[in-house]
Coordinates of C-alpha atoms in Angstrom, one line a residue:
Chain A
X3 CA -8.7 -8.4 23.4
X4 CA -12.1 -6.9 24.2
X5 CA -11.0 -5.7 27.6
X6 CA -7.9 -3.9 26.3
X7 CA -8.0 -0.2 25.5
X8 CA -7.5 0.7 21.8
X9 CA -4.4 2.8 21.3
X10 CA -4.8 6.2 19.7
X11 CA -2.4 5.1 16.9
X12 CA -5.4 3.1 15.6
X13 CA -5.7 6.1 13.3
X14 CA -2.8 4.6 11.3
X15 CA -4.7 1.3 10.9
X16 CA -7.8 3.2 9.8
X17 CA -5.8 5.3 7.4
X18 CA -4.3 2.2 5.7
X19 CA -7.7 0.7 5.4
X20 CA -9.0 3.8 3.7
X21 CA -5.9 3.9 1.4
X22 CA -5.3 7.4 2.7
X23 CA -2.1 8.7 1.0
X24 CA -1.3 11.2 3.8
X25 CA -1.4 8.5 6.5
X26 CA 0.7 6.1 4.4
X27 CA 3.2 8.9 3.8
X28 CA 3.2 9.7 7.5
X29 CA 3.9 6.0 8.3
X30 CA 6.9 6.2 6.0
X31 CA 8.1 9.5 7.4
X32 CA 7.7 8.6 11.1
X33 CA 8.3 4.9 11.4
X34 CA 10.2 3.6 8.4
X35 CA 13.7 5.2 9.2
X36 CA 14.1 3.0 12.3
X37 CA 13.3 -0.1 10.3
X38 CA 15.8 0.8 7.5
X39 CA 18.5 1.4 10.2
X40 CA 17.8 -1.9 11.8
X41 CA 17.9 -3.9 8.5
X42 CA 21.0 -2.1 7.4
X43 CA 22.8 -2.9 10.7
X44 CA 21.8 -6.6 10.3
X45 CA 23.3 -7.5 6.9
X46 CA 20.5 -5.9 4.8
X47 CA 20.3 -3.3 2.2
X48 CA 18.0 -0.4 1.5
X49 CA 16.3 -2.5 -1.2
X50 CA 15.6 -5.3 1.2
X51 CA 14.2 -2.8 3.7
X52 CA 11.9 -1.5 1.1
X53 CA 10.5 -4.9 0.3
X54 CA 10.1 -5.9 4.0
X55 CA 8.3 -2.7 4.8
X56 CA 5.9 -3.0 1.9
X57 CA 5.1 -6.6 2.7
X58 CA 4.5 -5.8 6.3
X59 CA 2.1 -2.9 5.5
X60 CA 0.2 -5.2 3.1
X61 CA -0.2 -7.8 5.8
X62 CA -1.4 -5.2 8.3
X63 CA -3.9 -3.9 5.7
X64 CA -5.2 -7.4 5.1
X65 CA -5.5 -8.2 8.7
X66 CA -7.3 -5.0 9.4
X67 CA -9.7 -5.6 6.5
X68 CA -10.4 -9.3 7.3
X69 CA -10.1 -9.4 11.1
X70 CA -10.9 -5.9 12.2
X71 CA -7.4 -5.4 13.7
X72 CA -7.5 -3.3 16.9
X73 CA -4.2 -1.7 18.0
X74 CA -3.6 -2.0 21.7
X75 CA 0.0 -0.7 21.6
X76 CA 1.8 2.1 19.8
X77 CA 2.0 1.6 16.0
X78 CA 5.7 2.1 16.1
X79 CA 6.3 -0.9 18.4
X80 CA 4.0 -3.2 16.5
X81 CA 5.2 -2.2 13.1
X82 CA 8.9 -2.4 14.0
X83 CA 8.5 -5.8 15.6
X84 CA 6.8 -7.2 12.5
X85 CA 9.4 -5.8 10.1
X86 CA 12.2 -7.1 12.4
X87 CA 10.8 -10.6 12.6
X88 CA 10.1 -10.7 8.8
X89 CA 13.7 -9.7 8.2
X90 CA 15.1 -12.3 10.5
X91 CA 13.1 -15.0 8.8
X92 CA 14.4 -13.8 5.5
X93 CA 18.0 -14.0 6.8
X94 CA 17.3 -17.5 8.1
X95 CA 16.1 -18.5 4.6
X96 CA 19.1 -17.2 2.8
X97 CA 21.8 -17.7 5.4
X98 CA 22.9 -21.0 6.7
X99 CA 24.8 -19.4 9.5
X100 CA 23.2 -18.6 12.8
X101 CA 21.3 -15.3 12.9
X102 CA 22.0 -13.2 15.9
X103 CA 19.2 -11.0 17.2
X104 CA 20.1 -7.7 18.7
X105 CA 18.2 -8.1 21.9
X106 CA 18.6 -4.4 22.9
X107 CA 16.1 -3.4 20.3
X108 CA 13.5 -6.1 21.1
X109 CA 10.2 -4.7 22.1
X110 CA 9.4 -4.8 25.8
X111 CA 5.8 -4.0 25.1
X112 CA 3.7 -7.1 25.9
X113 CA 0.7 -5.9 23.9
X114 CA 3.0 -5.3 20.9
X115 CA 4.4 -8.9 21.2
X116 CA 0.9 -10.4 21.5
X117 CA -0.4 -8.4 18.5
X118 CA 2.7 -9.2 16.4
X119 CA 2.1 -12.9 17.2
X120 CA -1.5 -12.6 16.0
X121 CA -0.4 -10.9 12.8
X122 CA 2.2 -13.5 12.1
X123 CA -0.3 -16.3 12.6
X124 CA -2.7 -14.4 10.3
X125 CA -0.1 -14.1 7.6
X126 CA 0.9 -17.7 7.8
X127 CA -2.7 -18.8 7.4
X128 CA -3.1 -16.5 4.4
X129 CA -0.1 -18.0 2.8
X130 CA -1.3 -21.5 3.4
X131 CA -4.9 -20.7 2.2
X132 CA -3.5 -19.1 -1.0
X133 CA -1.3 -22.1 -1.7
X134 CA -4.1 -24.6 -1.2
X135 CA -6.5 -22.5 -3.3
X136 CA -4.1 -22.8 -6.2
X137 CA -4.3 -26.6 -5.8
X138 CA -8.1 -26.7 -6.4
X139 CA -9.4 -27.7 -9.8
X140 CA -10.3 -25.0 -12.3
X141 CA -14.1 -25.5 -11.9
X142 CA -13.9 -25.0 -8.1
X143 CA -11.7 -21.9 -8.5
X144 CA -14.0 -20.3 -11.0
X145 CA -17.1 -21.0 -9.0
X146 CA -15.6 -19.6 -5.8
X147 CA -14.3 -16.5 -7.6
X148 CA -17.7 -15.9 -9.1
X149 CA -19.5 -16.6 -5.8
X150 CA -17.6 -14.1 -3.8
X151 CA -17.3 -11.5 -6.5
X152 CA -21.0 -11.5 -7.6
X153 CA -22.5 -12.3 -4.2
X154 CA -26.0 -13.2 -5.5
X155 CA -26.1 -17.0 -5.9
X156 CA -28.8 -16.7 -8.5
X157 CA -26.6 -14.6 -10.7
X158 CA -23.6 -16.9 -10.1
X159 CA -25.7 -19.8 -11.3
X160 CA -26.9 -17.9 -14.3
X161 CA -23.4 -16.8 -15.3
X162 CA -22.0 -20.3 -15.0
X163 CA -25.0 -21.9 -16.7
X164 CA -26.0 -24.1 -13.8
X165 CA -29.0 -24.3 -11.5
X166 CA -29.2 -22.3 -8.3
X167 CA -29.3 -25.4 -6.1
X168 CA -26.3 -26.9 -7.9
X169 CA -24.3 -23.7 -7.5
X170 CA -25.1 -23.5 -3.8
X171 CA -24.2 -27.1 -3.2
X172 CA -21.0 -26.9 -5.3
X173 CA -19.9 -23.8 -3.4
X174 CA -20.0 -25.7 -0.1
X175 CA -18.3 -28.7 -1.5
X176 CA -15.5 -26.6 -3.0
X177 CA -14.9 -24.8 0.3
X178 CA -15.1 -28.3 1.8
X179 CA -12.4 -29.5 -0.6
X180 CA -10.3 -26.6 0.4
X181 CA -10.8 -27.3 4.1
X182 CA -9.5 -30.8 3.5
X183 CA -6.5 -29.6 1.7
X184 CA -5.7 -27.2 4.5
X185 CA -6.2 -29.8 7.2
X186 CA -4.0 -32.3 5.4
X187 CA -1.1 -29.8 5.1
X188 CA 1.8 -30.3 7.5
X189 CA 1.5 -26.7 8.6
X190 CA -2.1 -27.2 9.8
X191 CA -1.3 -28.3 13.3
X192 CA 1.1 -25.5 13.8
X193 CA -1.5 -22.9 12.8
X194 CA -4.5 -24.5 14.6
X195 CA -3.4 -25.9 17.9
Chain B
X24 CA -16.1 -34.9 6.9
X25 CA -18.5 -35.9 4.1
X26 CA -20.3 -33.8 1.5
X27 CA -23.4 -33.5 3.8
X28 CA -21.3 -31.9 6.6
X29 CA -20.0 -29.2 4.3
X30 CA -23.5 -28.5 3.1
X31 CA -24.5 -28.1 6.7
X32 CA -21.6 -25.7 7.4
X33 CA -22.7 -23.5 4.5
X34 CA -26.3 -23.6 5.8
X35 CA -25.2 -22.7 9.3
X36 CA -23.1 -19.8 8.1
X37 CA -25.7 -18.4 5.7
X38 CA -28.4 -18.9 8.4
X39 CA -30.6 -21.0 6.2
X40 CA -30.9 -24.0 8.6
X41 CA -34.2 -24.5 10.4
X42 CA -34.2 -23.9 14.2
X43 CA -34.0 -27.6 15.0
X44 CA -31.2 -28.2 12.6
X45 CA -29.4 -25.2 14.1
X46 CA -29.6 -26.6 17.6
X47 CA -28.4 -30.0 16.4
X48 CA -25.6 -28.4 14.6
X49 CA -24.4 -26.5 17.7
X50 CA -24.7 -29.6 19.9
X51 CA -22.5 -31.5 17.4
X52 CA -19.9 -28.7 17.5
X53 CA -19.6 -29.4 21.2
X54 CA -19.6 -33.2 21.1
X55 CA -17.7 -33.9 17.9
X56 CA -14.2 -32.4 18.0
X57 CA -13.3 -33.3 14.4
X58 CA -16.5 -31.7 13.2
X59 CA -15.7 -28.6 15.3
X60 CA -12.2 -28.3 13.9
X61 CA -13.3 -28.7 10.3
X62 CA -16.0 -26.0 10.9
X63 CA -13.4 -23.6 12.3
X64 CA -11.2 -24.0 9.2
X65 CA -14.2 -23.8 6.9
X66 CA -15.3 -20.5 8.5
X67 CA -11.7 -19.1 8.2
X68 CA -11.6 -20.0 4.6
X69 CA -15.0 -18.4 4.0
X70 CA -13.7 -15.1 5.4
X71 CA -10.5 -15.5 3.5
X72 CA -12.2 -16.0 0.2
X73 CA -14.6 -13.1 0.8
X74 CA -11.6 -10.8 1.4
X75 CA -9.6 -12.2 -1.5
X76 CA -12.3 -11.8 -4.2
X77 CA -14.9 -9.3 -2.9
X78 CA -12.3 -6.7 -1.9
X79 CA -9.9 -7.5 -4.7
X80 CA -10.1 -4.0 -6.3
X81 CA -9.6 -2.2 -3.1
X82 CA -6.6 -4.4 -2.3
X83 CA -5.1 -3.7 -5.7
X84 CA -5.6 0.1 -5.3
X85 CA -4.0 0.0 -1.9
X86 CA -1.0 -2.0 -3.2
X87 CA -0.5 0.4 -6.1
X88 CA -0.7 3.5 -3.9
X89 CA 1.7 1.9 -1.4
X90 CA 4.1 1.1 -4.2
X91 CA 4.1 4.7 -5.5
X92 CA 4.7 6.2 -2.0
X93 CA 7.4 3.6 -1.1
X94 CA 9.2 4.2 -4.4
X95 CA 9.1 8.0 -3.9
X96 CA 10.3 7.6 -0.3
X97 CA 13.2 5.4 -1.1
X98 CA 14.3 7.6 -4.0
X99 CA 14.8 10.5 -1.6
X100 CA 16.2 8.3 1.1
X101 CA 19.0 7.0 -1.1
X102 CA 19.7 10.6 -2.3
X103 CA 20.2 11.7 1.3
X104 CA 22.5 8.7 2.0
X105 CA 24.5 9.5 -1.0
X106 CA 25.0 13.0 0.3
X107 CA 27.3 11.6 3.0
X108 CA 29.9 10.5 0.4
X109 CA 30.0 14.0 -1.2
X110 CA 33.5 14.7 -2.5
X111 CA 35.2 17.7 -0.7
X112 CA 35.8 19.7 -3.9
X113 CA 32.1 19.6 -4.4
X114 CA 31.6 21.5 -1.2
X115 CA 33.5 24.4 -2.8
X116 CA 31.3 24.4 -5.8
X117 CA 28.2 24.1 -3.7
X118 CA 29.4 26.9 -1.5
X119 CA 30.0 29.2 -4.5
X120 CA 26.6 28.3 -6.0
X121 CA 25.0 29.1 -2.6
X122 CA 26.8 32.4 -2.5
X123 CA 25.8 33.2 -6.0
X124 CA 22.2 32.3 -5.3
X125 CA 22.3 34.4 -2.1
X126 CA 23.6 37.3 -4.1
X127 CA 20.7 37.1 -6.5
X128 CA 18.1 36.6 -3.8
X129 CA 19.5 39.5 -1.8
X130 CA 19.5 41.8 -4.9
X131 CA 15.9 41.1 -5.6
X132 CA 16.1 43.2 -8.8
X133 CA 13.8 41.3 -11.1
X134 CA 10.5 39.5 -10.9
X135 CA 10.9 35.8 -9.9
X136 CA 10.8 33.5 -12.9
X137 CA 9.4 30.0 -13.4
X138 CA 12.9 28.7 -13.9
X139 CA 14.1 29.8 -10.5
X140 CA 11.5 27.5 -8.9
X141 CA 10.9 24.7 -11.3
X142 CA 13.5 22.2 -10.3
X143 CA 12.0 18.8 -11.1
X144 CA 14.1 15.9 -10.1
X145 CA 14.8 13.0 -12.4
X146 CA 11.7 10.8 -12.4
X147 CA 11.6 7.0 -12.1
X148 CA 8.2 5.6 -13.1
X149 CA 6.6 2.4 -12.0
X150 CA 6.5 -0.1 -14.7
X151 CA 3.2 -1.9 -15.2
X152 CA 3.0 -5.1 -17.2
X153 CA 2.8 -4.5 -20.9
X154 CA 3.6 -0.8 -20.9
X155 CA 7.3 -1.2 -20.1
X156 CA 8.6 0.4 -23.4
X157 CA 6.3 3.4 -23.2
X158 CA 7.2 3.9 -19.6
X159 CA 10.9 3.9 -20.4
X160 CA 10.4 6.4 -23.2
X161 CA 8.4 8.7 -21.0
X162 CA 11.0 8.5 -18.2
X163 CA 14.0 9.1 -20.5
X164 CA 12.4 11.9 -22.4
X165 CA 11.3 13.7 -19.3
X166 CA 14.7 13.3 -17.6
X167 CA 16.6 14.6 -20.7
X168 CA 14.1 17.5 -20.8
X169 CA 12.7 16.4 -24.2
X170 CA 9.2 17.4 -23.1
X171 CA 7.7 17.1 -26.6
X172 CA 8.6 13.4 -26.6
X173 CA 7.6 13.0 -23.0
X174 CA 4.2 14.6 -23.6
X175 CA 3.5 12.1 -26.5
X176 CA 4.7 9.1 -24.3
X177 CA 2.5 10.2 -21.4
X178 CA -0.5 10.5 -23.8
X179 CA 0.0 7.0 -24.9
X180 CA 0.3 5.7 -21.3
X181 CA -2.8 7.6 -20.2
X182 CA -4.7 6.1 -23.1
X183 CA -4.2 2.7 -21.4
X184 CA -4.3 3.9 -17.8
X185 CA -6.3 7.1 -17.9
X186 CA -6.6 7.7 -14.1
X187 CA -2.9 7.1 -13.3
X188 CA -2.0 10.0 -11.1
X189 CA 1.7 9.6 -11.7
X190 CA 1.4 9.9 -15.5
X191 CA -1.1 12.8 -15.1
X192 CA 1.3 14.7 -12.9
X193 CA 4.4 14.4 -15.1
X194 CA 2.4 15.1 -18.2
X195 CA 1.2 18.3 -16.6
X196 CA 4.8 19.4 -15.8
X197 CA 5.8 18.6 -19.4
X198 CA 2.9 20.7 -20.6
X199 CA 3.9 23.7 -18.5
X200 CA 7.4 23.4 -19.9
X201 CA 5.8 23.4 -23.4
X202 CA 3.6 26.4 -22.6
X203 CA 0.5 24.3 -23.0
X204 CA -0.9 25.8 -19.9
X205 CA -4.6 25.0 -20.3
X206 CA -3.9 21.3 -20.7
X207 CA -1.5 21.3 -17.8
X208 CA -3.8 23.1 -15.4
X209 CA -6.7 20.9 -16.4
X210 CA -4.7 17.9 -15.2
X211 CA -3.4 19.6 -12.1
X212 CA -7.0 20.5 -11.1
X213 CA -8.0 16.9 -11.3
X214 CA -5.0 15.8 -9.2
X215 CA -5.6 18.6 -6.7
X216 CA -9.0 17.2 -5.8
X217 CA -7.9 13.6 -6.0
X218 CA -6.6 11.3 -3.3
X219 CA -3.1 10.5 -4.8
X220 CA 0.2 11.6 -3.3
X221 CA 0.4 14.3 -5.9
X222 CA -2.5 16.3 -4.7
X223 CA -0.5 18.9 -2.8
X224 CA 2.3 18.9 -5.4
X225 CA -0.4 19.7 -8.0
X226 CA -1.2 22.9 -6.2
X227 CA 2.4 24.0 -6.2
X228 CA 2.7 23.4 -9.9
X229 CA -0.6 25.2 -10.5
X230 CA 1.1 28.2 -8.9
X231 CA 4.2 27.7 -11.1
X232 CA 2.1 27.5 -14.2
X233 CA 0.6 30.9 -13.3
X234 CA 4.1 32.2 -12.6
X235 CA 5.4 31.2 -16.0
X236 CA 2.4 33.0 -17.5
X237 CA 3.4 36.0 -15.4
X238 CA -0.1 36.0 -13.9
X239 CA 1.2 37.0 -10.5
X240 CA -2.1 37.7 -8.9
X241 CA -3.4 34.2 -9.6
X242 CA -0.1 32.8 -8.5
X243 CA -0.3 34.6 -5.1
X244 CA -3.9 33.3 -4.5
X245 CA -2.8 29.7 -5.2
X246 CA 0.4 30.0 -3.1
X247 CA -1.6 31.2 -0.1
X248 CA -3.6 27.9 -0.2
X249 CA -0.5 25.8 0.3
X250 CA -0.5 24.7 3.9
X251 CA 2.4 24.2 6.3
X252 CA 2.3 20.5 6.0
X253 CA 2.9 20.5 2.3
X254 CA 6.3 19.6 1.1
X255 CA 6.6 22.8 -1.0
X256 CA 5.5 25.1 1.8
X257 CA 8.9 26.7 2.2
X258 CA 9.4 27.2 -1.5
X259 CA 5.9 28.7 -1.7
X260 CA 6.6 31.1 1.1
X261 CA 9.9 32.1 -0.6
X262 CA 8.1 32.8 -3.9
X263 CA 5.3 34.7 -2.1
X264 CA 7.9 37.0 -0.5
X265 CA 9.5 37.7 -3.9
X266 CA 6.1 38.4 -5.4
X267 CA 5.1 40.9 -2.7

């Protein structure tokens, strides 16, 4: 990715990151109508479009925050592709019949395809991580929450009434436990090949 | 992997390993594939947890803001779509109304009034957890123009969620309707300098508040600060012309 030029539409990503209402509004005004049209033409309603769009923007926000997302294609192409794939997945879940993809509106932009793939992978990982986190015991969950919220391990140890050394060790073992849960999941190979 | 491996992972990430241990660790990443794989997942999880908990408040703020904007957008969107199914007889009425309005605008014989410009749509508030009943009361009272009840309901909501821009904005409108200008303008000034989607709308309602008080000079000054990008720019220009 490093050798690719960052697209000027990176401003939309930065705007989302800063929770800038004007930029979010601009995304709705400029890019959302196309998505609504597509979803409506493909057995969806306005309400389903609203959900798909919101979920997609949250994923983009998370990826930008966590992985420093750099846009190498127009925002429109990337955003539309993500919403479209999300909608088709939704249809597959609820519909037993074959879903037909309107190829005419598929993006021809390679950068957009590549970026959308990365975002999808990111989202799948997030889902898996969240599911596995829920499977941890309460003690691990509380310790990890405290560790990442408070930052200072000394304070974490104090707040949980344990020694510093114990808190540190426990943190690594809890993430270790989580690592094992993730690696044991059937989805693991799909996500890390 | 055993416990010792995970302790090593943590040490490597937090850069607390001694130089020799670090070199050993990096060599093992190359020679031991299972160790390497587990470390990659461990690292991913570390970043994931950091984002999940450290930035939790920022994430919630983003989701709330997105929700408000999305809701507002889709409200107007469905209104536009409904316009397509307009019954023909309604066109006749709309045309007569337009003619009538044109007549009044053309015969600019009186000062513009607050009622000419204050056309608030029905509102649909976002429900948050435990406040569902209060939200419904606020919404219904506002939509039925029972501004006294709406004002009380918004007060109750703001006691729980004092920085909620949506409640502040509609409470301000209710207060203009009730001629409680000082309170209304106080809220609108807060919104004007805030980051919510209501910050431009707040300026427009500040102007309307002045208009209702017949403080035309102040109204003109405020109207002139409304920029072309603002949703109410056209209305603002129209009002400015009438005030000239």
